[in-house]
Tab-separated table of C-alpha atoms and ligand atoms in Angstrom:
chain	number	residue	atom	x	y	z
A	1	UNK	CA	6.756	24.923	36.679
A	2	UNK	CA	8.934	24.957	40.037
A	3	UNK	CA	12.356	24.822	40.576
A	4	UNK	CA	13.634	21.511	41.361
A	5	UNK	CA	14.027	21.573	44.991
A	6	UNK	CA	17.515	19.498	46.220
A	7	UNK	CA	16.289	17.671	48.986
A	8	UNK	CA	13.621	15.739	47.240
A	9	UNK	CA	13.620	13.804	44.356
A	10	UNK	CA	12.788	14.950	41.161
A	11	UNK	CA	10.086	13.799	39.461
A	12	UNK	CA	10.622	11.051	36.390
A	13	UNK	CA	8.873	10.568	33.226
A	14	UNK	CA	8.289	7.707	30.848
A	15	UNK	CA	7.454	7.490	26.906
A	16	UNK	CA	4.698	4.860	26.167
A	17	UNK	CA	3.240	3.900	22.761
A	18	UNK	CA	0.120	5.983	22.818
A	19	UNK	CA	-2.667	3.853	24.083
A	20	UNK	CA	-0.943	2.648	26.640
A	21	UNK	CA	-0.076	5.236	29.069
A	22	UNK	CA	-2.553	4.090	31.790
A	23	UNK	CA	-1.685	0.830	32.052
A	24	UNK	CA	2.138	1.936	31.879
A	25	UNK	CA	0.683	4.657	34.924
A	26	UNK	CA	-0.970	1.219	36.820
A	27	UNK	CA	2.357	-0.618	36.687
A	28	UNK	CA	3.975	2.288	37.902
A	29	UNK	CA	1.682	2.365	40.922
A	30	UNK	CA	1.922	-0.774	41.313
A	31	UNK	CA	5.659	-2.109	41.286
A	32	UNK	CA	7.392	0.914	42.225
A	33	UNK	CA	4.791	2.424	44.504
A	34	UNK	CA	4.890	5.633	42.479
A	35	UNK	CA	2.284	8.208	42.199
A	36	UNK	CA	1.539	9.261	38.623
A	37	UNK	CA	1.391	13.292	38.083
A	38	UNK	CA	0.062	13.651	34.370
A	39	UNK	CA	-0.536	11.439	31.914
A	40	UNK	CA	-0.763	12.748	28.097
A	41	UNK	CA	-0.666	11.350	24.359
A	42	UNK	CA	2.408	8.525	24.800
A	43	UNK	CA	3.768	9.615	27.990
A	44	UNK	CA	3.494	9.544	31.741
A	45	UNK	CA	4.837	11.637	34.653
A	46	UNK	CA	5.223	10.702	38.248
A	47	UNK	CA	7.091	10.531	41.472
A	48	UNK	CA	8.853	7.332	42.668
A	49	UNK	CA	9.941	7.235	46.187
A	50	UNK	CA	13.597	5.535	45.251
A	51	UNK	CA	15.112	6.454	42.122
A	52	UNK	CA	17.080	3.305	41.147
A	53	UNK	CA	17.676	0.551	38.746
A	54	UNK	CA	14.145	-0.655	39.459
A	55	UNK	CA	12.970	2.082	37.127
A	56	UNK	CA	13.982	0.624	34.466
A	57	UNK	CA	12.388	-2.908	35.006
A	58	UNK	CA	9.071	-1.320	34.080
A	59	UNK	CA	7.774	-3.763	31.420
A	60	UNK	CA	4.982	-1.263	29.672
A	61	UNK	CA	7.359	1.937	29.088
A	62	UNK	CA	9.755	2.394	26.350
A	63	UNK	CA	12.048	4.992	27.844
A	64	UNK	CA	12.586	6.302	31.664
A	65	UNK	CA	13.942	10.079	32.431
A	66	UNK	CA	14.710	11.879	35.207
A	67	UNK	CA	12.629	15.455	35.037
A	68	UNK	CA	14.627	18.201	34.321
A	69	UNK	CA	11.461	20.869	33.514
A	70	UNK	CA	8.694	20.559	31.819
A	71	UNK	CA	5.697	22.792	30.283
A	72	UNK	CA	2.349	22.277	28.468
A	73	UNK	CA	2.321	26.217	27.688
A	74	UNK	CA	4.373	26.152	24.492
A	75	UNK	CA	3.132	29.016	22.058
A	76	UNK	CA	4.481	27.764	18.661
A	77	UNK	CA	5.991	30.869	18.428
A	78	UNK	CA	10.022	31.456	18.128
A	79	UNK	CA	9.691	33.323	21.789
A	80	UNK	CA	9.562	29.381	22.792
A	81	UNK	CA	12.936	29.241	22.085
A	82	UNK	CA	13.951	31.888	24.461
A	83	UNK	CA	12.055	29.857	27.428
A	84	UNK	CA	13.625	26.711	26.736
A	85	UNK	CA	17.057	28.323	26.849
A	86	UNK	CA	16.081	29.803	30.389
A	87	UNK	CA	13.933	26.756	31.671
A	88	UNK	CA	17.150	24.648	30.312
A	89	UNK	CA	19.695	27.243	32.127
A	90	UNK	CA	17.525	27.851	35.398
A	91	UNK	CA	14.675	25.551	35.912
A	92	UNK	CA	16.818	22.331	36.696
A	93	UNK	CA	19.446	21.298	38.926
A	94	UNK	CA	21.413	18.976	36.648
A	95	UNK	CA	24.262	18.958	39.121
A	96	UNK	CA	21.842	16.887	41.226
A	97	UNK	CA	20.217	14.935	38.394
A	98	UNK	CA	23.211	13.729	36.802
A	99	UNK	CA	24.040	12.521	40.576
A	100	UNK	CA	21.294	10.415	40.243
A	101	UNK	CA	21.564	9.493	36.500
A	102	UNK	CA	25.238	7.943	37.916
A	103	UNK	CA	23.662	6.177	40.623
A	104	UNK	CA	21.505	4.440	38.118
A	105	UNK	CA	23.795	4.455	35.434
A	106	UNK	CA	27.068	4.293	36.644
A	107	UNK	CA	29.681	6.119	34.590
A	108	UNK	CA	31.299	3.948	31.860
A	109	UNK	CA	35.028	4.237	32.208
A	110	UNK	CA	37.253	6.329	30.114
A	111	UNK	CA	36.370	10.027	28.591
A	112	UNK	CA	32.720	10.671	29.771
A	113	UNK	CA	30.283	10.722	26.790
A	114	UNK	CA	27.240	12.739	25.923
A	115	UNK	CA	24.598	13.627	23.097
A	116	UNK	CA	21.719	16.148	22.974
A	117	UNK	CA	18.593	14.787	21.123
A	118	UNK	CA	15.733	17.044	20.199
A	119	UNK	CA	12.310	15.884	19.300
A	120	UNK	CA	9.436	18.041	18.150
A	121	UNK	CA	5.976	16.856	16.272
A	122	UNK	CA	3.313	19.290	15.694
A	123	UNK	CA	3.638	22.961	13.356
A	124	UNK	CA	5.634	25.555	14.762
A	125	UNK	CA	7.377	28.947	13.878
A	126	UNK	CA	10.947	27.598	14.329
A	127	UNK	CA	12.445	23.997	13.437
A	128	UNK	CA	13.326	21.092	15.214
A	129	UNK	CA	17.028	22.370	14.869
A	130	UNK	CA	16.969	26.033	16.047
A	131	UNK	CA	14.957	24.204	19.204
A	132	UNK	CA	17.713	22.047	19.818
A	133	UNK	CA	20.309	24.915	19.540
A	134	UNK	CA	18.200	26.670	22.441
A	135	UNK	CA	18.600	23.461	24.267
A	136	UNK	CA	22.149	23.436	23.584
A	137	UNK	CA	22.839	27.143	25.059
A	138	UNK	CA	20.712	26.689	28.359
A	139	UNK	CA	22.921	23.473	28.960
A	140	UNK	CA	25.886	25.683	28.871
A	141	UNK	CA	28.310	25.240	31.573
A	142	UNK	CA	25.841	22.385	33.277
A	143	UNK	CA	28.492	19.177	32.463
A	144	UNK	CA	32.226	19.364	32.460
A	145	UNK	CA	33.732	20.955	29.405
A	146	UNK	CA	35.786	17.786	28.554
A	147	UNK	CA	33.069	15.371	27.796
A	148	UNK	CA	32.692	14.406	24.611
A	149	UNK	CA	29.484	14.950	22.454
A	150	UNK	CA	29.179	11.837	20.569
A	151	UNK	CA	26.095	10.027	18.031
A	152	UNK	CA	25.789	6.659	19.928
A	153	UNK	CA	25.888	4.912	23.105
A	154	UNK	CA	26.986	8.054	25.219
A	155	UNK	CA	27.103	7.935	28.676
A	156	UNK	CA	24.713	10.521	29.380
A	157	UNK	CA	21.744	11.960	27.126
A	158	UNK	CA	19.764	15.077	27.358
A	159	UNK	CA	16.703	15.109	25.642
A	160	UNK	CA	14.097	17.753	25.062
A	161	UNK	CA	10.819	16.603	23.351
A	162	UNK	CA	8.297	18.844	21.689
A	163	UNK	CA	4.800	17.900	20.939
A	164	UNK	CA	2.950	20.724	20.262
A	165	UNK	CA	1.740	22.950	23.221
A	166	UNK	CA	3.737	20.330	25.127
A	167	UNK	CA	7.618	19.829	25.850
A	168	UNK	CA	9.467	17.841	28.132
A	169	UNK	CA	13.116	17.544	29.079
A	170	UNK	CA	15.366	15.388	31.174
A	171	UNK	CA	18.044	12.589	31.539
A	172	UNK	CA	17.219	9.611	29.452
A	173	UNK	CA	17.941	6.433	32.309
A	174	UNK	CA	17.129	3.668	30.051
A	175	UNK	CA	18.792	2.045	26.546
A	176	UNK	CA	17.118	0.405	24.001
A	177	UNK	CA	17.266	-2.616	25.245
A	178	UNK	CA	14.202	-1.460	27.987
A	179	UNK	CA	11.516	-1.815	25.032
A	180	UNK	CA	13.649	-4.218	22.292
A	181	UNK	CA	14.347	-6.532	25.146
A	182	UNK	CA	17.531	-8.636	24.996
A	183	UNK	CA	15.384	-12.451	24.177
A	184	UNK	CA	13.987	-11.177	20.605
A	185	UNK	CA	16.261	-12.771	18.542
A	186	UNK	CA	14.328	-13.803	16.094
A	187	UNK	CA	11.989	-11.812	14.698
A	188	UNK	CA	8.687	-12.145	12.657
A	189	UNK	CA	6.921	-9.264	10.250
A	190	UNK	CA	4.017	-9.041	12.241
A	191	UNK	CA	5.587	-9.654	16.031
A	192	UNK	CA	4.641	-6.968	18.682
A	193	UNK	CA	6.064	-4.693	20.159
A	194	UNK	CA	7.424	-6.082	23.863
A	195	UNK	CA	5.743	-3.219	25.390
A	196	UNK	CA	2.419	-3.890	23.965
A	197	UNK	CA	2.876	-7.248	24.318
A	198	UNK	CA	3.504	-6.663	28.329
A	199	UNK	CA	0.746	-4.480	28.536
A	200	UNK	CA	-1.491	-7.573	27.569
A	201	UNK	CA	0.220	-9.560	30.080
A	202	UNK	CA	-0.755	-6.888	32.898
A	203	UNK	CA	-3.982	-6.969	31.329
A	204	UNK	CA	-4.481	-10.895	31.737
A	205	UNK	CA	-3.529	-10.434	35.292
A	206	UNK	CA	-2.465	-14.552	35.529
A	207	UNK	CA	-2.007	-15.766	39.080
A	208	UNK	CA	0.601	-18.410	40.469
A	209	UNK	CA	-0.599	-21.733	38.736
A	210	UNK	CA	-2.568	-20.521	36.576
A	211	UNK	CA	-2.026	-21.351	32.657
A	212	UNK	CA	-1.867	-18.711	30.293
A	213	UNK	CA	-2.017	-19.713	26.365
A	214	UNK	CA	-1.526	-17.419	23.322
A	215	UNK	CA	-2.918	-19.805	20.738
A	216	UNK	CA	-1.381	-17.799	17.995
A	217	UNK	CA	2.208	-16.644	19.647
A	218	UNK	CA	4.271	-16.174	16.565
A	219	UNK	CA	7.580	-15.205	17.425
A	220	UNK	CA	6.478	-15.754	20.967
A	221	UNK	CA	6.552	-12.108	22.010
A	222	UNK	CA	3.453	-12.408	24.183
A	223	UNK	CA	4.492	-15.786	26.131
A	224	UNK	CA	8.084	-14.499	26.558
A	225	UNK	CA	6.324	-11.393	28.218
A	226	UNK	CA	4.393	-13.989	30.246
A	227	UNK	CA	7.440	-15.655	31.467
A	228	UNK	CA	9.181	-12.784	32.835
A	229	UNK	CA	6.398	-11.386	34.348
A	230	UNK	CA	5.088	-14.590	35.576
A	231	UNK	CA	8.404	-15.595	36.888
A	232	UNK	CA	8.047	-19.711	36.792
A	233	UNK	CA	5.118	-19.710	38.534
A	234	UNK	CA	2.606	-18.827	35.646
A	235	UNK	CA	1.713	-21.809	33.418
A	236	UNK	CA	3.125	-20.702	29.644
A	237	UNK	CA	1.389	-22.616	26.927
A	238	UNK	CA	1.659	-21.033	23.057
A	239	UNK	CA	1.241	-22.689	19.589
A	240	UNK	CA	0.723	-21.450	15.511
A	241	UNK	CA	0.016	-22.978	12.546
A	242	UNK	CA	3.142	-21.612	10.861
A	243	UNK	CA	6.670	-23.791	11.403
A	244	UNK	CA	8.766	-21.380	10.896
A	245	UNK	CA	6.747	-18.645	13.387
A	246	UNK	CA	7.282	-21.978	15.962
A	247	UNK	CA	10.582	-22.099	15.851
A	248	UNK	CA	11.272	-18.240	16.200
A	249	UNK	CA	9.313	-18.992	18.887
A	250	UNK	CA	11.397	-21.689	20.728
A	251	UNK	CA	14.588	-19.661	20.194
A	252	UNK	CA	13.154	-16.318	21.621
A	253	UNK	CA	11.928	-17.928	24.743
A	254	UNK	CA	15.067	-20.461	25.359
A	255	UNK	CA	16.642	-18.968	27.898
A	256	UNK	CA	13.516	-17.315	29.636
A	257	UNK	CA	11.815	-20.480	31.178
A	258	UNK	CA	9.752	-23.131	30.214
A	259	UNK	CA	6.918	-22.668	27.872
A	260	UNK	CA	4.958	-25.461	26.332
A	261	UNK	CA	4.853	-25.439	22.648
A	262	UNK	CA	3.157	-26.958	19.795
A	263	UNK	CA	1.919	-26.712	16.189
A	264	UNK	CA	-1.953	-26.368	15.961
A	265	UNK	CA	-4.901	-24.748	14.102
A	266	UNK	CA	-6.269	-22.559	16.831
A	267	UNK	CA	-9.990	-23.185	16.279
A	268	UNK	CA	-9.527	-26.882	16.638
A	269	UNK	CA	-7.200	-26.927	19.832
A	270	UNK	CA	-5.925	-30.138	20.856
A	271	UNK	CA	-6.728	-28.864	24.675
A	272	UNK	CA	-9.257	-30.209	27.187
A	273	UNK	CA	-12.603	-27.932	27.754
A	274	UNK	CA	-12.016	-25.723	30.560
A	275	UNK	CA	-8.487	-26.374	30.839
A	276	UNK	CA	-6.679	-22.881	30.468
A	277	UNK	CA	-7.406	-19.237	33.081
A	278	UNK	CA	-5.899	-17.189	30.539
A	279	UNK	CA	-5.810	-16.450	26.627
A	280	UNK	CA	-3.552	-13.791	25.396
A	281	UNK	CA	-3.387	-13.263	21.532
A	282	UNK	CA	-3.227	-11.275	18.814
A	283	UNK	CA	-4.440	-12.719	15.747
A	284	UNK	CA	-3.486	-12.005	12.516
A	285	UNK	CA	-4.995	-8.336	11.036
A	286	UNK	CA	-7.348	-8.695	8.269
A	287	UNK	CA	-4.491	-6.518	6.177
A	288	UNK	CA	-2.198	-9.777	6.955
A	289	UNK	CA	-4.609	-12.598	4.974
A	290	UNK	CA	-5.655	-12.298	1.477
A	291	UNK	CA	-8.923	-10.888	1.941
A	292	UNK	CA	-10.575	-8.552	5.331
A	293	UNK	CA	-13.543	-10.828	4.464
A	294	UNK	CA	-11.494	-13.812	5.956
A	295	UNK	CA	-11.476	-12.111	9.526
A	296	UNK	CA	-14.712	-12.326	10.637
A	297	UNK	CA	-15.284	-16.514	9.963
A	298	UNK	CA	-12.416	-16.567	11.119
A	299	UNK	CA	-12.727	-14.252	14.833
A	300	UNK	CA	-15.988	-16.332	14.918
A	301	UNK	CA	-14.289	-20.174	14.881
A	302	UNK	CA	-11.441	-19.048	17.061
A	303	UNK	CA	-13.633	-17.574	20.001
A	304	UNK	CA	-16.126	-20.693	20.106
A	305	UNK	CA	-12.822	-22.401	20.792
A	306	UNK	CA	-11.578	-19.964	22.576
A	307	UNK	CA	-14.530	-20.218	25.274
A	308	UNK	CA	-14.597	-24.024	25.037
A	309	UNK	CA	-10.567	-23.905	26.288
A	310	UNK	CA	-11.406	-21.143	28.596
A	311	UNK	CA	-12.361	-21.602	32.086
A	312	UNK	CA	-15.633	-20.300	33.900
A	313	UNK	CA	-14.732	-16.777	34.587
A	314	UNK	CA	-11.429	-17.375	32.899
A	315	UNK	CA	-10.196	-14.087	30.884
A	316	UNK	CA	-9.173	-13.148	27.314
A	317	UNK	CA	-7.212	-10.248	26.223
A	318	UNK	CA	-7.302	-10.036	22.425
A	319	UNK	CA	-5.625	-7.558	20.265
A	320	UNK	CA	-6.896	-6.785	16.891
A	321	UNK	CA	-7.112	-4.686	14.162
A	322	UNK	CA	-11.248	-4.860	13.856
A	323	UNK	CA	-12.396	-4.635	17.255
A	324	UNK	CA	-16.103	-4.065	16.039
A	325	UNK	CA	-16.303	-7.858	14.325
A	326	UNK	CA	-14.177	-9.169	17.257
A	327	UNK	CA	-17.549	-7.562	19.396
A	328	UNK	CA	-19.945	-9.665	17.148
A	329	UNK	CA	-18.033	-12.687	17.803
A	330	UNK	CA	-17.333	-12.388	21.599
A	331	UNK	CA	-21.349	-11.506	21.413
A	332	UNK	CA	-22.212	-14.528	19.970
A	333	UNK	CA	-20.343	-16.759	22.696
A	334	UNK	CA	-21.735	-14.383	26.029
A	335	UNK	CA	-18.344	-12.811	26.610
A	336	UNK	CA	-18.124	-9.635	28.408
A	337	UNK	CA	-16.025	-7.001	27.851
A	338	UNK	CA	-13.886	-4.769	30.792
A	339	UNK	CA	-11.510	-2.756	28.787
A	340	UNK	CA	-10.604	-1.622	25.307
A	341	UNK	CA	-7.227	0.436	24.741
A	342	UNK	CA	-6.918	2.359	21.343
A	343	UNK	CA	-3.287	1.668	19.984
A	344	UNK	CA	-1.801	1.114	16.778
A	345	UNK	CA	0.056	-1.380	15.172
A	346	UNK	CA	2.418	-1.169	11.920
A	347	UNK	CA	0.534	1.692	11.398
A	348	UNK	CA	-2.904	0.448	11.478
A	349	UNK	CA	-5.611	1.416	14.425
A	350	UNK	CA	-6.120	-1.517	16.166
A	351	UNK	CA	-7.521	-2.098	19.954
A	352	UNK	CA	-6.569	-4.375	22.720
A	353	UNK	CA	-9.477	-5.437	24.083
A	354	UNK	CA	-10.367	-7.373	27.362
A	355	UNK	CA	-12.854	-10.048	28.215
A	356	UNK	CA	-14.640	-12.570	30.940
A	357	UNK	CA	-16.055	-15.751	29.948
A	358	UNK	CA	-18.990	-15.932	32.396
A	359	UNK	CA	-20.608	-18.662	34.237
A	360	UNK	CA	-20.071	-20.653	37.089
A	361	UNK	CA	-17.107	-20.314	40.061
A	362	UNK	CA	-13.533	-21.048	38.422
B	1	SAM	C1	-0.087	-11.315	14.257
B	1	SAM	S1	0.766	-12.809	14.315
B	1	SAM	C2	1.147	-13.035	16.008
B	1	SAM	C3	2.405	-12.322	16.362
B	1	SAM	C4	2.899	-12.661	17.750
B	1	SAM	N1	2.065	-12.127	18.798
B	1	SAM	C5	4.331	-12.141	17.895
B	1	SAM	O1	4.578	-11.215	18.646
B	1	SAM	O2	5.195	-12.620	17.175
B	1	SAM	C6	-0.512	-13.963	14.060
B	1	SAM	C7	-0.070	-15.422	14.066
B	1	SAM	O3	-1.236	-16.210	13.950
B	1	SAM	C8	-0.869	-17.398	13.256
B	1	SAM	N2	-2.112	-18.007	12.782
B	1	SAM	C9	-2.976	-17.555	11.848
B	1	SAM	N3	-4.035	-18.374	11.765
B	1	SAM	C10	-3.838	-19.367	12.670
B	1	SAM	C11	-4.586	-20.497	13.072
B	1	SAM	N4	-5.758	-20.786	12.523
B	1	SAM	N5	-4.088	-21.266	14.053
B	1	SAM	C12	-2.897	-21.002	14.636
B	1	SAM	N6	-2.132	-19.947	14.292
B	1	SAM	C13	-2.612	-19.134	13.326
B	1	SAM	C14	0.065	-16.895	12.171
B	1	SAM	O4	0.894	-17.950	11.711
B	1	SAM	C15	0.850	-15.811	12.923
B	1	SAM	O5	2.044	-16.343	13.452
């Protein structure tokens, strides 16, 4: 671990739902320009070469933080405690990272705020607590005396997360609203999160004119994601069979562009063959109809629409919950598959998986 040197910039680091820290590490790349140091189970460490508010227009991430120290040589033994008091005390230059956290963040006026949040999975020989007290004593003396520590919305937070041999700590940049979003108004029991849902967007990879459709959109999460990203210039096209999923639907994408919309039974699409370059779904889990035996007719129907609607080397990115009777049906129609990300969802495993329809030039 070295010293934060003051005439560079420190690195950053972002929380991810597991699964999806490469493609979270590919959008970093690729939007910021940023170089990614170390990935590991739900987050991702890199360098950026501006820190500023574009940070925390990342799509896939669900938190951003400026790198105060970190170490993947924890012992699980209460000595731990002693090192993240010193790391904490002499490891970081907070004058120069709260600098930056203002620049980002400006100030709020009034009293400056603060809280001190302390996260730790995995067994060790001290609590949660006596790890955040450690915290608390290396911070000493590092912010003014008269801010005040509050529970909620402060100004500033300083977070130290602990999973197992592993621990982080830093400057939280983003709020919640970086992975609730501020469209989801409405919301469904079995909607994504945006994250995921951006991921699959990433994933699709749509181009300028081309039309994306997410034949079973629900609340809309995925098309909403496909809006933002796609920034008017992608095609949006979603339906469901379910009224009431519709109309979620409408309101969440309102004010986000213009995405066509329309009640249908997705394995008898009212669309023209080869008429879409994208689908992006998730269809229901097999936990989410009556019986798990309903998923496979069902996986089977929807692709042979799904590669009638599809263009010659048009792409599908598909999140389920049984990826090995999603392979039997894609099998059956000739699709190929690129990618397959391991995530989970309410819970349950489930993968997102990524295809080509072959044949032809598109
Ligand atoms: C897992 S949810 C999709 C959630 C959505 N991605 C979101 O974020 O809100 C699955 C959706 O598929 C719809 N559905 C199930 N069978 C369908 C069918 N045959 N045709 C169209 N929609 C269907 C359900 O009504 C439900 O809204």
């Amino acid at each position: 671990m070295a010293k934060a040197r003051t005439h560079e910039l420190p690195a950053c680091y972002a929380t991810t739902m597991p699964g999806l820290e490469d493609v979270a590490g590919e959008e970093i790349e690729e939007r910021l320009g940023g170089e990614v140091k170390k990935t590991g189970p739900g987050f991702v460490v890199f360098r950026v070469p501006e820190i500023d508010a574009s940070l925390l227009r990342l799509r896939t991430t669900e938190d951003v933080f400026l790198l105060a120290w970190g170490s993947d040589q924890l012992t699980y033994r209460a000595e731990d405690l002693d090192r993240i008091q010193r790391w904490t005390a002499q490891d970081a230059d907070w004058n120069r990272l709260l600098q930056l956290h203002h620049a980002v963040r400006p100030k709020p006026k009034g009293k400056p705020t603060y809280h001190l949040v302390a996260q730790m999975t995995g067994e060790h020989g001290y609590r949660r607590a006596d790890a955040g007290k450690a915290f608390a004593r290396g911070l000493a003396g590092k912010f003014p005396a008269s801010w005040k520590p509050v529970e909620e919305d402060a100004a500033v937070e300083f977070w130290l997360t602990i999973h197992g041999q592993r621990a982080v700590c830093g400057l939280r940049l983003s709020d919640k609203t970086m992975r609730h979003r501020t469209y989801k108004l409405e919301h469904l029991p079995a909607s994504l999160r945006p994250t995921l849902a951006a991921a699959m967007v990433r994933l699709a990879d749509a181009q300028p004119g081309q039309i994306v459709l997410d034949p079973m959109c629900g609340a809309g999460t995925i098309l909403a994601e496909q809006l933002e990203a796609g920034r008017g210039k992608v095609r949006t096209w979603g339906g469901d069979l379910d009224r009431a999923a519709l109309r979620a639907a409408g309101v969440n994408l309102r004010r986000l562009g213009q995405a066509q919309l329309a009640r249908w039974d997705a394995t008898r699409l009212p669309l023209a063959d080869a008429s879409v370059e994208r689908i992006v779904s998730n269809p229901p889990f097999g936990k989410q109809l009556s019986s798990p035996e309903e998923i496979g007719p069902l996986y089977r129907q929807m692709l042979r629409e799904y590669q009638r609607v599809l263009k010659p080397n048009g792409r599908a990115v598909l999140l389920v919950g049984e990826p090995a009777v999603l392979r039997d049906a894609a099998h059956q129609v000739g699709w190929q598959k690129h990618r397959e990300l391991r995530v989970r969802v309410l819970g349950q495993p489930a993968a997102v998986t990524v295809w080509t329809r072959p044949g032809g030039s598109s």
